[in-house]
Short mmCIF file of C-alpha atoms in Angstrom, two decimals:
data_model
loop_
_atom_site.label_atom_id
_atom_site.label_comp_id
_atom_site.label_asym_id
_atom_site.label_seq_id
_atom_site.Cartn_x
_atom_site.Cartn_y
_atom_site.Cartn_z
CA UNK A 1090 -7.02 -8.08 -21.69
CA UNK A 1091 -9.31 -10.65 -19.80
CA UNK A 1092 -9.67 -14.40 -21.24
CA UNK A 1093 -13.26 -15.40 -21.49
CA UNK A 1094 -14.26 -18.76 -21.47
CA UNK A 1095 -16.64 -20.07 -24.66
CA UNK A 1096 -18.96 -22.81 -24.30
CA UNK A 1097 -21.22 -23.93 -27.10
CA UNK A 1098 -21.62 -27.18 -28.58
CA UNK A 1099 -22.80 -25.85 -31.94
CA UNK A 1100 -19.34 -25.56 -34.48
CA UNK A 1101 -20.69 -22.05 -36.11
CA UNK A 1102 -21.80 -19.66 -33.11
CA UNK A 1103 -18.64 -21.11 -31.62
CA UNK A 1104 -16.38 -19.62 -34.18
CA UNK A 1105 -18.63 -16.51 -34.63
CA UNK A 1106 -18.46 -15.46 -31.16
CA UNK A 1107 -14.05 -16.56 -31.04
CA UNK A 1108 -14.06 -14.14 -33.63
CA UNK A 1109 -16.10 -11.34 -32.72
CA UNK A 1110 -14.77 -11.36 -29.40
CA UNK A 1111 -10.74 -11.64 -30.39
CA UNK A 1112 -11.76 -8.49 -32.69
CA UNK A 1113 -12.33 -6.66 -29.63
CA UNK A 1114 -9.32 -7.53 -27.79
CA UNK A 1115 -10.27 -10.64 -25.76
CA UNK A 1116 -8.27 -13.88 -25.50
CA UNK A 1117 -10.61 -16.47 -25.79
CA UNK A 1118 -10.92 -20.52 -24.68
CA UNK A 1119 -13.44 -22.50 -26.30
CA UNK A 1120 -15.10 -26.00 -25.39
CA UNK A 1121 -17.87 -27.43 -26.90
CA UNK A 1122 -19.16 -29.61 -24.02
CA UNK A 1123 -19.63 -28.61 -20.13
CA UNK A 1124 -17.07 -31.28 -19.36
CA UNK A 1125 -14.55 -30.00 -21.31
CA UNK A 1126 -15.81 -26.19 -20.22
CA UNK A 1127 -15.34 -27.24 -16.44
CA UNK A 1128 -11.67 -28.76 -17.52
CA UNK A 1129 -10.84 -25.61 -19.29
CA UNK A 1130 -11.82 -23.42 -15.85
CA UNK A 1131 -8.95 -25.04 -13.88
CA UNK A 1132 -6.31 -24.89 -16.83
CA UNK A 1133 -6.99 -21.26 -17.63
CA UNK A 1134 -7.08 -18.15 -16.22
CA UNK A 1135 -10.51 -17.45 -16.67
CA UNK A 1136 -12.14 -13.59 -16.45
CA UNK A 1137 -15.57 -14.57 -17.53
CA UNK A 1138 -17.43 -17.58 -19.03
CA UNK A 1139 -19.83 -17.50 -21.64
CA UNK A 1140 -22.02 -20.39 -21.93
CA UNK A 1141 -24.81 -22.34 -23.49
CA UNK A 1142 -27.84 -23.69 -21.16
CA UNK A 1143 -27.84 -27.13 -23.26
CA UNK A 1144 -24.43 -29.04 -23.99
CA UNK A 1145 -23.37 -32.50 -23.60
CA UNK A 1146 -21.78 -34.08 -20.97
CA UNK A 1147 -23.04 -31.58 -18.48
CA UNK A 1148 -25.15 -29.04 -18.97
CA UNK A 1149 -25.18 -24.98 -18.28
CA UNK A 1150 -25.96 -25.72 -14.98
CA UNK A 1151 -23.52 -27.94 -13.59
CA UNK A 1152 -20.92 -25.53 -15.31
CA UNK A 1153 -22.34 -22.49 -13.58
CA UNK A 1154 -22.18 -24.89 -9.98
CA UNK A 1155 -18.79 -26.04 -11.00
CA UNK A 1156 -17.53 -21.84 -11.31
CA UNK A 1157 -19.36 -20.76 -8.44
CA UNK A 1158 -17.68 -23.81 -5.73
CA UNK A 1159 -14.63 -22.20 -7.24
CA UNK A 1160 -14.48 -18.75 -8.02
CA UNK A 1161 -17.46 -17.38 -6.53
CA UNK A 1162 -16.34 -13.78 -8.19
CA UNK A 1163 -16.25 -15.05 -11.78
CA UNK A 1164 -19.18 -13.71 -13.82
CA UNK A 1165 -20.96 -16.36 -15.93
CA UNK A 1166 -23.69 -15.76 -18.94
CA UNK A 1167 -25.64 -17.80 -20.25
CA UNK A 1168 -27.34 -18.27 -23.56
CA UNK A 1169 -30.83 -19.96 -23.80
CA UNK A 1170 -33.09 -20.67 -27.07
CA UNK A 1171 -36.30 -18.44 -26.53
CA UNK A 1172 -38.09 -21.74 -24.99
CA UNK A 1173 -36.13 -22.13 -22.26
CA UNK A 1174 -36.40 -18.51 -20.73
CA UNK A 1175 -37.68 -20.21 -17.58
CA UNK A 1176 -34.30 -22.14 -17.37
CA UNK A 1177 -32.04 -18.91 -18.23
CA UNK A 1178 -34.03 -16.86 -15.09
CA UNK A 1179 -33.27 -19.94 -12.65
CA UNK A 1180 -30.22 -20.11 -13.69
CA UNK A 1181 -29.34 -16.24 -12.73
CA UNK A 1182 -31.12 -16.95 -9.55
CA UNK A 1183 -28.39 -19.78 -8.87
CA UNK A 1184 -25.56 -17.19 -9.81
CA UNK A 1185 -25.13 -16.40 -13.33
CA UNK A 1186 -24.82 -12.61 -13.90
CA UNK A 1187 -27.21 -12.06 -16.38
CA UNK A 1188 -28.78 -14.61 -19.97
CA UNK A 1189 -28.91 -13.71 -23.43
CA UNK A 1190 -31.87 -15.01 -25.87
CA UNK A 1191 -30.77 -16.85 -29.03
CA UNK A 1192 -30.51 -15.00 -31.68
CA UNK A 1193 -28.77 -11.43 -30.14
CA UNK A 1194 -26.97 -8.64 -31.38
CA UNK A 1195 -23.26 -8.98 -30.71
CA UNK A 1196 -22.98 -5.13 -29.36
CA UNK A 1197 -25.39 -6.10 -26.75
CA UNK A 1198 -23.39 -8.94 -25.24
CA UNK A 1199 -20.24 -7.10 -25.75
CA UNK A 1200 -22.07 -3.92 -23.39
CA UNK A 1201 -23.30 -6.75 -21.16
CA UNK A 1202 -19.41 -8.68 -20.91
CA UNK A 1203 -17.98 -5.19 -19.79
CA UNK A 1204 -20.40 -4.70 -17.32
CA UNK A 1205 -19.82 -8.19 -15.85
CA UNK A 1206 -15.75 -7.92 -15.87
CA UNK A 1207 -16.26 -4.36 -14.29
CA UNK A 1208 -18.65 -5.65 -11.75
CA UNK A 1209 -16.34 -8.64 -10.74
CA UNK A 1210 -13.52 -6.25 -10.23
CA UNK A 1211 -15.23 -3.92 -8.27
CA UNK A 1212 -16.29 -6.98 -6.08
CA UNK A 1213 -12.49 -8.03 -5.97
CA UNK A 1214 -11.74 -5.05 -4.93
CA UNK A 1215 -14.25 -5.11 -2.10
CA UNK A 1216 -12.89 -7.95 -0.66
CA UNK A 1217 -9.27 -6.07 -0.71
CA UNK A 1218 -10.74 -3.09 1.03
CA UNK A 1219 -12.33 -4.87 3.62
CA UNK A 1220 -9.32 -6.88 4.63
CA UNK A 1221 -6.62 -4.28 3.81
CA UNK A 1222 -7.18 -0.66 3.94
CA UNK A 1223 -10.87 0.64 3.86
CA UNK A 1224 -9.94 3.57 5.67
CA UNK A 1225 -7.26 4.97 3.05
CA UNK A 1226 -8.77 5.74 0.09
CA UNK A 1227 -7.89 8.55 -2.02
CA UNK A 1228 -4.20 9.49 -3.31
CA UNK A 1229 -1.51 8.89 -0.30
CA UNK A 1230 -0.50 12.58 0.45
CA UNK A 1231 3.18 13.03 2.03
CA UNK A 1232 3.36 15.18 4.47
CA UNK A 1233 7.02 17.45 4.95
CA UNK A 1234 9.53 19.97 3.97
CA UNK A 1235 12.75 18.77 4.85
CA UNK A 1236 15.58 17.67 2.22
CA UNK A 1237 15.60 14.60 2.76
CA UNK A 1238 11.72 13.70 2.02
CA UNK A 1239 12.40 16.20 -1.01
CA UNK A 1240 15.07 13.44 -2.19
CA UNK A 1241 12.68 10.94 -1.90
CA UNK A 1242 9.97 12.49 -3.72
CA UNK A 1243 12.32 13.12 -6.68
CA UNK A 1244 13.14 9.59 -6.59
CA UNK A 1245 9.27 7.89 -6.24
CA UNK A 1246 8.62 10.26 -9.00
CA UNK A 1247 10.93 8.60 -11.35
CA UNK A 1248 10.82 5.41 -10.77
CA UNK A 1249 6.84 5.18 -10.19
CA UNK A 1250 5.92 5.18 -13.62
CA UNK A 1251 8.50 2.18 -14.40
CA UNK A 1252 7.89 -1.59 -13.15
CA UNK A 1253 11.49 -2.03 -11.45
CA UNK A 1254 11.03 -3.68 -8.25
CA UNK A 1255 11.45 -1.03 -5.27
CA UNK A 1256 12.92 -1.85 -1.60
CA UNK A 1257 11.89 0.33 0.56
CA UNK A 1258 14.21 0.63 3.75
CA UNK A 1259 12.84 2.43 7.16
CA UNK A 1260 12.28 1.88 11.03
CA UNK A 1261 8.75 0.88 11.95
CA UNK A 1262 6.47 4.08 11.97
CA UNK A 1263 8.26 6.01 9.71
CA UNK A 1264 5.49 4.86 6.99
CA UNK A 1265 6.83 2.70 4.30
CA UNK A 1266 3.22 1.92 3.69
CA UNK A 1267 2.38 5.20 2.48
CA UNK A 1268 5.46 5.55 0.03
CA UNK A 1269 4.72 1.94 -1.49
CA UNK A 1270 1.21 3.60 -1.95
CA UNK A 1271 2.42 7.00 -3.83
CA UNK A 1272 4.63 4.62 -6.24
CA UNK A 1273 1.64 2.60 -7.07
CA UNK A 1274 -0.75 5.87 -7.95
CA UNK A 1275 1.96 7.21 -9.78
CA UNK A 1276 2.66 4.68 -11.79
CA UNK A 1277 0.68 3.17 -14.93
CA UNK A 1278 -1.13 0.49 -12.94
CA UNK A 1279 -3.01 2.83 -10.57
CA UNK A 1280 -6.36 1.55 -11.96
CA UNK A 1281 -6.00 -1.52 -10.72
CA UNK A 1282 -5.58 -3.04 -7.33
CA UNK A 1283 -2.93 -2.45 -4.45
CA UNK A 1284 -2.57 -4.98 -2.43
CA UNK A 1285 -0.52 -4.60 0.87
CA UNK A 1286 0.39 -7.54 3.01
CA UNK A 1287 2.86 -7.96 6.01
CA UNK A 1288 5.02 -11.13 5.99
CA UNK A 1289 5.65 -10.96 9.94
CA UNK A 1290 2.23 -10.40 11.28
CA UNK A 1291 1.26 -13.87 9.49
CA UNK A 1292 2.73 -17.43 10.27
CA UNK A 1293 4.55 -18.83 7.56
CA UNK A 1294 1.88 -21.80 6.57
CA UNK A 1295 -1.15 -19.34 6.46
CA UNK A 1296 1.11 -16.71 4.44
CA UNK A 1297 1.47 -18.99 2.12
CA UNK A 1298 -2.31 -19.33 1.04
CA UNK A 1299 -2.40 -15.58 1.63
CA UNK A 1300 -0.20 -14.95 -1.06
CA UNK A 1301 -0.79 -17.68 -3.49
CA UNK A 1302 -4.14 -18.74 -2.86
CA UNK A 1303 -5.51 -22.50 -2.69
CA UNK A 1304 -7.13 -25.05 -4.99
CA UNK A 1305 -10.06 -27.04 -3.66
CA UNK A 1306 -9.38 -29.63 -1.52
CA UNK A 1307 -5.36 -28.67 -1.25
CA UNK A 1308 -6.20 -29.26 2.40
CA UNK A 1309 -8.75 -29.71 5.37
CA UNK A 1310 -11.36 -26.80 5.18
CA UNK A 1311 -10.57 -25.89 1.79
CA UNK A 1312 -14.06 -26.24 0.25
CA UNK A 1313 -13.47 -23.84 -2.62
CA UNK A 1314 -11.21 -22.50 -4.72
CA UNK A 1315 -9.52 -18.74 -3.16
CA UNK A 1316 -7.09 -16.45 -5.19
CA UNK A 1317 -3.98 -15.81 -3.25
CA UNK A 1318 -3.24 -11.28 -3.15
CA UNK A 1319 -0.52 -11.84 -5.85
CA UNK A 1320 -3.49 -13.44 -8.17
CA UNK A 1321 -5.66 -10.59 -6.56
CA UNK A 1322 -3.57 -8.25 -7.69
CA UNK A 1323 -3.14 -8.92 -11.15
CA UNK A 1324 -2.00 -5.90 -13.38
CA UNK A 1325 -1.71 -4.04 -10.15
CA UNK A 1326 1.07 -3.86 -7.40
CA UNK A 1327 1.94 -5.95 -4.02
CA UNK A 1328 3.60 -4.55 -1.49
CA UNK A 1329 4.79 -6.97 0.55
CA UNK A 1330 6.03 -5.27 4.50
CA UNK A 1331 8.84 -6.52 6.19
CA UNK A 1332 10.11 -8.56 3.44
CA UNK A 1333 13.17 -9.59 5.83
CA UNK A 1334 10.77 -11.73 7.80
CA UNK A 1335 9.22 -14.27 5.31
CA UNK A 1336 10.67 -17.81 5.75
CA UNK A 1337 13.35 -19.24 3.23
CA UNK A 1338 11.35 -21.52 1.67
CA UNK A 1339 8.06 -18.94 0.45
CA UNK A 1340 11.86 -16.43 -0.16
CA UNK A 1341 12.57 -19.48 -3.21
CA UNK A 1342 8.75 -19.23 -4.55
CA UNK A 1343 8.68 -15.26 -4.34
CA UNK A 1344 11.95 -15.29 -6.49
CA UNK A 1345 10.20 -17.24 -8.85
CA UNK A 1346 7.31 -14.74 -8.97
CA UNK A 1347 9.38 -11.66 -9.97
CA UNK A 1348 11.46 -13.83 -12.40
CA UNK A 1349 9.12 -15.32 -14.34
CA UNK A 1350 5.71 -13.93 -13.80
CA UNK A 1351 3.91 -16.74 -12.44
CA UNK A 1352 2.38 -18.61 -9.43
CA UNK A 1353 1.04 -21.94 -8.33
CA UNK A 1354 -1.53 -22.26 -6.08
CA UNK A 1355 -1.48 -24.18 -2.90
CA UNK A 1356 -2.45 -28.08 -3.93
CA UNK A 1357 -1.41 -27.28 -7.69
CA UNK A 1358 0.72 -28.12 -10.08
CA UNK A 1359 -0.15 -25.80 -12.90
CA UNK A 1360 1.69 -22.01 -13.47
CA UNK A 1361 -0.72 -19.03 -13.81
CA UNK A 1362 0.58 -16.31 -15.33
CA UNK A 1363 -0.12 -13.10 -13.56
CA UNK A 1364 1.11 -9.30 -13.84
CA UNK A 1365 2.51 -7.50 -11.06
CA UNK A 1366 4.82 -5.37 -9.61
CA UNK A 1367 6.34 -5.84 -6.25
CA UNK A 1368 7.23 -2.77 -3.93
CA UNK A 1369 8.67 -4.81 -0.86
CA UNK A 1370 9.78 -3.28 2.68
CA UNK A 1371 11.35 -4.43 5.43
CA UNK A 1372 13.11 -2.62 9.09
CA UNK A 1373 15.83 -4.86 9.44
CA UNK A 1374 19.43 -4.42 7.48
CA UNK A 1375 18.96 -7.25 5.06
CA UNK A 1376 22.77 -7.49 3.95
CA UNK A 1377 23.70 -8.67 7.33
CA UNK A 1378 20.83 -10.97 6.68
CA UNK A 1379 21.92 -12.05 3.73
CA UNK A 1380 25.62 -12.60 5.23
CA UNK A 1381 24.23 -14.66 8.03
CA UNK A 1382 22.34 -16.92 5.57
CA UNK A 1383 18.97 -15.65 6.60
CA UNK A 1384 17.68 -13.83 3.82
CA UNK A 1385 18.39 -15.52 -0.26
CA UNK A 1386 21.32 -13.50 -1.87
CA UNK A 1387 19.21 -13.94 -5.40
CA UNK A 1388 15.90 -12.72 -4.01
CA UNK A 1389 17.75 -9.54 -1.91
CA UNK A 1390 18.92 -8.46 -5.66
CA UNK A 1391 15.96 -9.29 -7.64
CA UNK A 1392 14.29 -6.53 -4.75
CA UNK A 1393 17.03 -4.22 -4.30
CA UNK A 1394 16.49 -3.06 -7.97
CA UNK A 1395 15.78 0.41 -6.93
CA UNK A 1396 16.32 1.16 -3.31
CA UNK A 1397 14.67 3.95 -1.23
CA UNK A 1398 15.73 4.26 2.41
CA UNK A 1399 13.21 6.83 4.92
CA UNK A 1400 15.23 8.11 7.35
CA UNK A 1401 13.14 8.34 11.10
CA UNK A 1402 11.31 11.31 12.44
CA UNK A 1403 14.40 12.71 14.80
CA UNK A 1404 16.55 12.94 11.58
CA UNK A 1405 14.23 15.19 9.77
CA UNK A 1406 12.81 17.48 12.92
CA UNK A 1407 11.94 19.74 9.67
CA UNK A 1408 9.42 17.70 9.05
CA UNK A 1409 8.07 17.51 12.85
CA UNK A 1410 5.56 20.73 12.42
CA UNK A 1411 3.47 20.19 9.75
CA UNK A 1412 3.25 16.47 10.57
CA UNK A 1413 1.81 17.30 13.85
CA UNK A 1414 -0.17 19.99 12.20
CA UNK A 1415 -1.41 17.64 10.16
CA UNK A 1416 -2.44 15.14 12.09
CA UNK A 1417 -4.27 17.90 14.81
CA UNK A 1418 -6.46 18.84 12.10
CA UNK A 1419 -7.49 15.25 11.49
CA UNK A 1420 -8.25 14.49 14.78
CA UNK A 1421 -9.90 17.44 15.95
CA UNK A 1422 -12.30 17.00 12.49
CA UNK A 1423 -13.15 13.78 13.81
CA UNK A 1424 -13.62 14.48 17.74
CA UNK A 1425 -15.23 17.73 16.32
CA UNK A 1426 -13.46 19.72 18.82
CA UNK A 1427 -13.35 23.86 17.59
CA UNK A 1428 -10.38 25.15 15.65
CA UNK A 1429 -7.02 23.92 17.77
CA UNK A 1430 -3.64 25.83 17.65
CA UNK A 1431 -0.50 24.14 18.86
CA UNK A 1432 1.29 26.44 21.44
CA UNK A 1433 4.91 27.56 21.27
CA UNK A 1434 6.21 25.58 24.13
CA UNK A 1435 4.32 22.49 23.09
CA UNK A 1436 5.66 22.51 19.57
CA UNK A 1437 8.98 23.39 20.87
CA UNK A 1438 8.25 19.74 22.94
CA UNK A 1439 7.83 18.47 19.31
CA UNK A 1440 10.69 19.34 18.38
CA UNK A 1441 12.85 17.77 20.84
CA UNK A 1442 11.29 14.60 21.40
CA UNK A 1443 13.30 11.62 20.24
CA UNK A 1444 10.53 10.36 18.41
CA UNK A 1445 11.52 6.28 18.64
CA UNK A 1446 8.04 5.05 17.21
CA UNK A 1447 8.49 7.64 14.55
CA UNK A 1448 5.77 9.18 12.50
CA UNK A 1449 3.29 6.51 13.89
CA UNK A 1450 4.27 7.23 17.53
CA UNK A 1451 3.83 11.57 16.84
CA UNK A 1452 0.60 10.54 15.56
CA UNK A 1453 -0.53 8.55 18.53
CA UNK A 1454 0.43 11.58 20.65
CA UNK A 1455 -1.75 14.07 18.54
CA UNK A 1456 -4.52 12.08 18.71
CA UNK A 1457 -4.67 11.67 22.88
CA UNK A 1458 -3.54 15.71 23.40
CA UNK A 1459 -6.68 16.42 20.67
CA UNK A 1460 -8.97 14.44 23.06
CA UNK A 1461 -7.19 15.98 26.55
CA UNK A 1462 -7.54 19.60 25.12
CA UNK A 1463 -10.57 21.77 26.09
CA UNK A 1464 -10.54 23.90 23.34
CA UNK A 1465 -8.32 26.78 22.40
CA UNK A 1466 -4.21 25.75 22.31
CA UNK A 1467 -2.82 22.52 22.87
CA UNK A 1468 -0.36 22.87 25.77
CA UNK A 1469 2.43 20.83 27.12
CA UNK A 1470 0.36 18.89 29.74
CA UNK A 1471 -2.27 17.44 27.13
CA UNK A 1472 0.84 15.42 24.67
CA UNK A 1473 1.49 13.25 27.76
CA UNK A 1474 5.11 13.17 26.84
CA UNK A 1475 7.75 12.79 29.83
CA UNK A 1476 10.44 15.17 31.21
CA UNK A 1477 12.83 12.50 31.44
CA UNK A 1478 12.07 11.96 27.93
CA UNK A 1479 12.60 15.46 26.70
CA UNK A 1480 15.79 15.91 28.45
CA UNK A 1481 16.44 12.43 27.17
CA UNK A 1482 16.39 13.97 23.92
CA UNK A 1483 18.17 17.05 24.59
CA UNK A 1484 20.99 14.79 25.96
CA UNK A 1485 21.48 12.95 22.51
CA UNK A 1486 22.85 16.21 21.02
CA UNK A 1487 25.12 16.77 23.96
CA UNK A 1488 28.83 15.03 23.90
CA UNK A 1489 29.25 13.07 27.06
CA UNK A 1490 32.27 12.93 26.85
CA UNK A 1491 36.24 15.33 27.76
CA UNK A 1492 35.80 17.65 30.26
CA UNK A 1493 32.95 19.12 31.89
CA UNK A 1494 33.41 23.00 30.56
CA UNK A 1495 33.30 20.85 27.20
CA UNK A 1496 29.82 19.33 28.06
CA UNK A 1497 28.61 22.65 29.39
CA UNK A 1498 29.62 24.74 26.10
CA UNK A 1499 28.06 22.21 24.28
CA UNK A 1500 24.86 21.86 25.92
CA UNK A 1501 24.52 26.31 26.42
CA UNK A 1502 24.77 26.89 22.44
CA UNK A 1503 22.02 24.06 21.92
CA UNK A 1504 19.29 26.07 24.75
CA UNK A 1505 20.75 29.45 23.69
CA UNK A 1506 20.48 28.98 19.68
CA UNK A 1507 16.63 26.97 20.20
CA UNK A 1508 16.11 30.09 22.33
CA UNK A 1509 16.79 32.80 19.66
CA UNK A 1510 15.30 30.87 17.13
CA UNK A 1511 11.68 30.93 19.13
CA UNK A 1512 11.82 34.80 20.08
CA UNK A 1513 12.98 35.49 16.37
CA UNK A 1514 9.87 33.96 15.35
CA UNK A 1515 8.30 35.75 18.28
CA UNK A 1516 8.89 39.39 16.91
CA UNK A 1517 9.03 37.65 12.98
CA UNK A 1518 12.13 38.55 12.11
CA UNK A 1519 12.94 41.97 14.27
CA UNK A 1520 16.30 41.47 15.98
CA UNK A 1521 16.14 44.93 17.77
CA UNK A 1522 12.95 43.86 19.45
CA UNK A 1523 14.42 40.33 19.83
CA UNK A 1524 17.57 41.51 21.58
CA UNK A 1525 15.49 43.33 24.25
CA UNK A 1526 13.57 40.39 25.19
CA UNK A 1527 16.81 38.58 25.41
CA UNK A 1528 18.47 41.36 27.75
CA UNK A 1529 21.86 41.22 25.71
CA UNK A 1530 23.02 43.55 23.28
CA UNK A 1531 22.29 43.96 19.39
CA UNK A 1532 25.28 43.12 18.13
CA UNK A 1533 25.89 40.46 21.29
CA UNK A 1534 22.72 39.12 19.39
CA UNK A 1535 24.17 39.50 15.68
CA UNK A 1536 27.43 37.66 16.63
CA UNK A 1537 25.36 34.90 18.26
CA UNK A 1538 23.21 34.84 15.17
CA UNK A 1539 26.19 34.45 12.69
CA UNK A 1540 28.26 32.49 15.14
CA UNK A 1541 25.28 29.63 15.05
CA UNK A 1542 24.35 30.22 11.52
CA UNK A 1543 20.53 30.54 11.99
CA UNK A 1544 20.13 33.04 9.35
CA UNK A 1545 21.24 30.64 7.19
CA UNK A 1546 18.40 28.29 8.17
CA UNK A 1547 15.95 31.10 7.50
CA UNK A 1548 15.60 32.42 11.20
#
């Protein structure tokens, strides 16, 4: 539940509204002066201050100037006798969210509190949106048939609604991203904010701030407080990509996050508490890492918790169609091209390719044969994909090694079972029809059938 901040310098309404508000759930500071209010901003997590236009020290004012140089999100209301209305208007014209008039009824500040907390997360949000991932809203879908993505459903599924810490393991492209993004909506803290952040595509010093955020003044330029995307993410979840990139020293302060809950902001010296779980990825093998004194042995276990490893694209070719299926109808929707079909050949091309760059690199060749297609099927010529590559490919299954019959064998069952396999679909199922178009006999094409089990595979 949020902490609100209480400032009023008269004893009574002070403990009336401590009171009232801890009935309803809040955990609440007090101060009776704007000094000590100001004091109690930096030594508190704050979610929303509450305060009187005329206090000691310093008045409603310089508190409102003091939260807005540092936390510009953090909603402040203010309380005003009737006589100083004016004062209470100018005063949401500086910043404040909203003023109540002295005497009011306690359900209509509690109605106007929620709406300020729900308006300063939506704004928090914004800013996450903007930076992160404004294009991907709505429930990550995973796309797929094959086993192995049915293995790692099973397993997001049961440990999504826990908080163990998750490592996710997978080349680049093969969309770690998107499976850090199904734990988080499946889990308990999908409300709240998911907050991505890659720990190789930032230099170390500026990943710092970026994670833990900076107090005022910490260094040059830093004219205001800013909340780091673990602070951001409070009660939510931060995934942090290629984990086996960040430098030793942030490796020591990120152990200290999932150990003990807390953070410290560049140029402080005071723990905040925060919530969060950590779903952490990275491309590289982080035991030999670990072994070569690159990556902390403590921090690789306090990840490793529950371990989820994506295989790439070319070892899950089941997968292949519907990806590219997929990603045709998102691309002609958005070139608004007519319906698009993907022709025999060219998905046969699909198939084969070695797919290095993984899902990301099928994707980028959807989008550019989309764009080169007139209309109708997309054929061979508009995925811009290589010959060299494709045989390339083929070659990978071939042994190149022992004698050339060997090599030849080898390399005729591959073109002769792919081969059966696309005429079988051909005729849907009839082998009779099948073995004509094949010019070899029927039971020349049952043998061949049992002999590379394709039945068996649902051909």
């Amino acid at each position: 539940m949020d902490t609100i901040l209480v400032i009023e310098d008269k004893d009574s309404m002070l403990a009336m509204l401590k009171q009232t508000l801890e009935t309803e759930g809040y955990q609440v500071v007090t101060a009776k002066d704007g000094a000590e209010g100001i004091k109690r901003l930096s030594d508190e997590r704050i979610g929303l201050v509450l305060t009187d236009l005329k206090l000691p020290k310093k008045d409603g004012f310089e508190v409102l100037r003091a939260v807005k140089a540092d936390s510009p999100l953090l909603p402040v209301i203010v309380m005003t006798a009737f006589g100083t209305i004016e004062l209470a208007v100018k005063a949401v014209k500086e910043g404040a969210y909203d003023f109540l008039t002295k005497p009011f009824d306690m359900e209509h500040l509690l109605v106007l509190m929620k709406r300020a907390l729900d308006a300063s997360r939506v704004a928090t949000e914004n800013i996450l949106l903007k930076e992160e991932f404004a294009d991907k809203l709505g429930f990550p879908k995973i796309i797929g048939k094959s086993s192995q993505l049915q293995e790692i459903t099973a397993n997001i599924q049961k440990v999504a609604p826990t908080n163990a810490t998750v490592l996710i393991h997978g080349e680049s492209g093969t969309g770690k991203e998107l499976f850090a993004r199904a734990i988080h909506f499946l889990s308990l803290r999908k409300d709240a904010p998911f907050v991505a952040i890659n720990s190789a595509a930032i230099p170390r010093e500026l990943l710092e701030s970026e994670l833990f955020g900076y107090e005022r003044g910490a260094f040059t330029g830093a004219d205001a407080r800013k909340l780091g995307r673990l602070e951001l993410a409070d009660k939510g979840t931060v995934f942090l990509d290629e984990i086996g990139d960040m430098d030793m020293a942030l490796q020591a302060k990120l152990l200290r996050v999932l150990q003990e809950q807390v953070i410290e902001r560049v140029g402080g010296n005071k723990p905040i508490k925060i919530d969060v779980r950590v779903v952490a990825a990275t491309n590289k093998d982080i035991t030999k890492a670990v072994e070569a004194k690159l990556f902390r042995e403590d921090l690789f276990y306090r990840l490793n918790v529950f371990p989820i490893t994506i295989p790439p694209l070319r070892e899950r070719r089941d997968d292949v169609p519907a990806l590219a299926l997929h990603f045709l109808n998102k691309y002609s929707a958005e070139v608004r091209k007519g319906p698009l079909t993907i022709a025999e050949d060219t998905m046969d091309i699909l198939m084969k390719c070695p797919w290095k760059g993984n899902i990301r690199e099928l994707e980028n060749v959807m989008e550019r044969a989309v764009i080169y297609a007139d209309g109708g099927a997309i054929r061979p010529e508009h995925l811009g994909i290589s010959e060299s590559s494709i045989l390339d490919a083929l070659a990978e299954h071939v042994p190149m090694d022992g004698p050339l019959h060997c090599v030849a064998e080898a390399a005729q069952r591959i073109a002769e079972s792919r081969r059966i396999r696309q005429v079988l679909k051909q005729t849907n199922g009839n082998k009779s029809r099948a073995a004509e178009i094949l010019q070899v006999s029927y039971k020349t094409l049952l043998t061949k059938i049992k002999d590379y089990q394709l039945e068996e595979k649902g051909e």
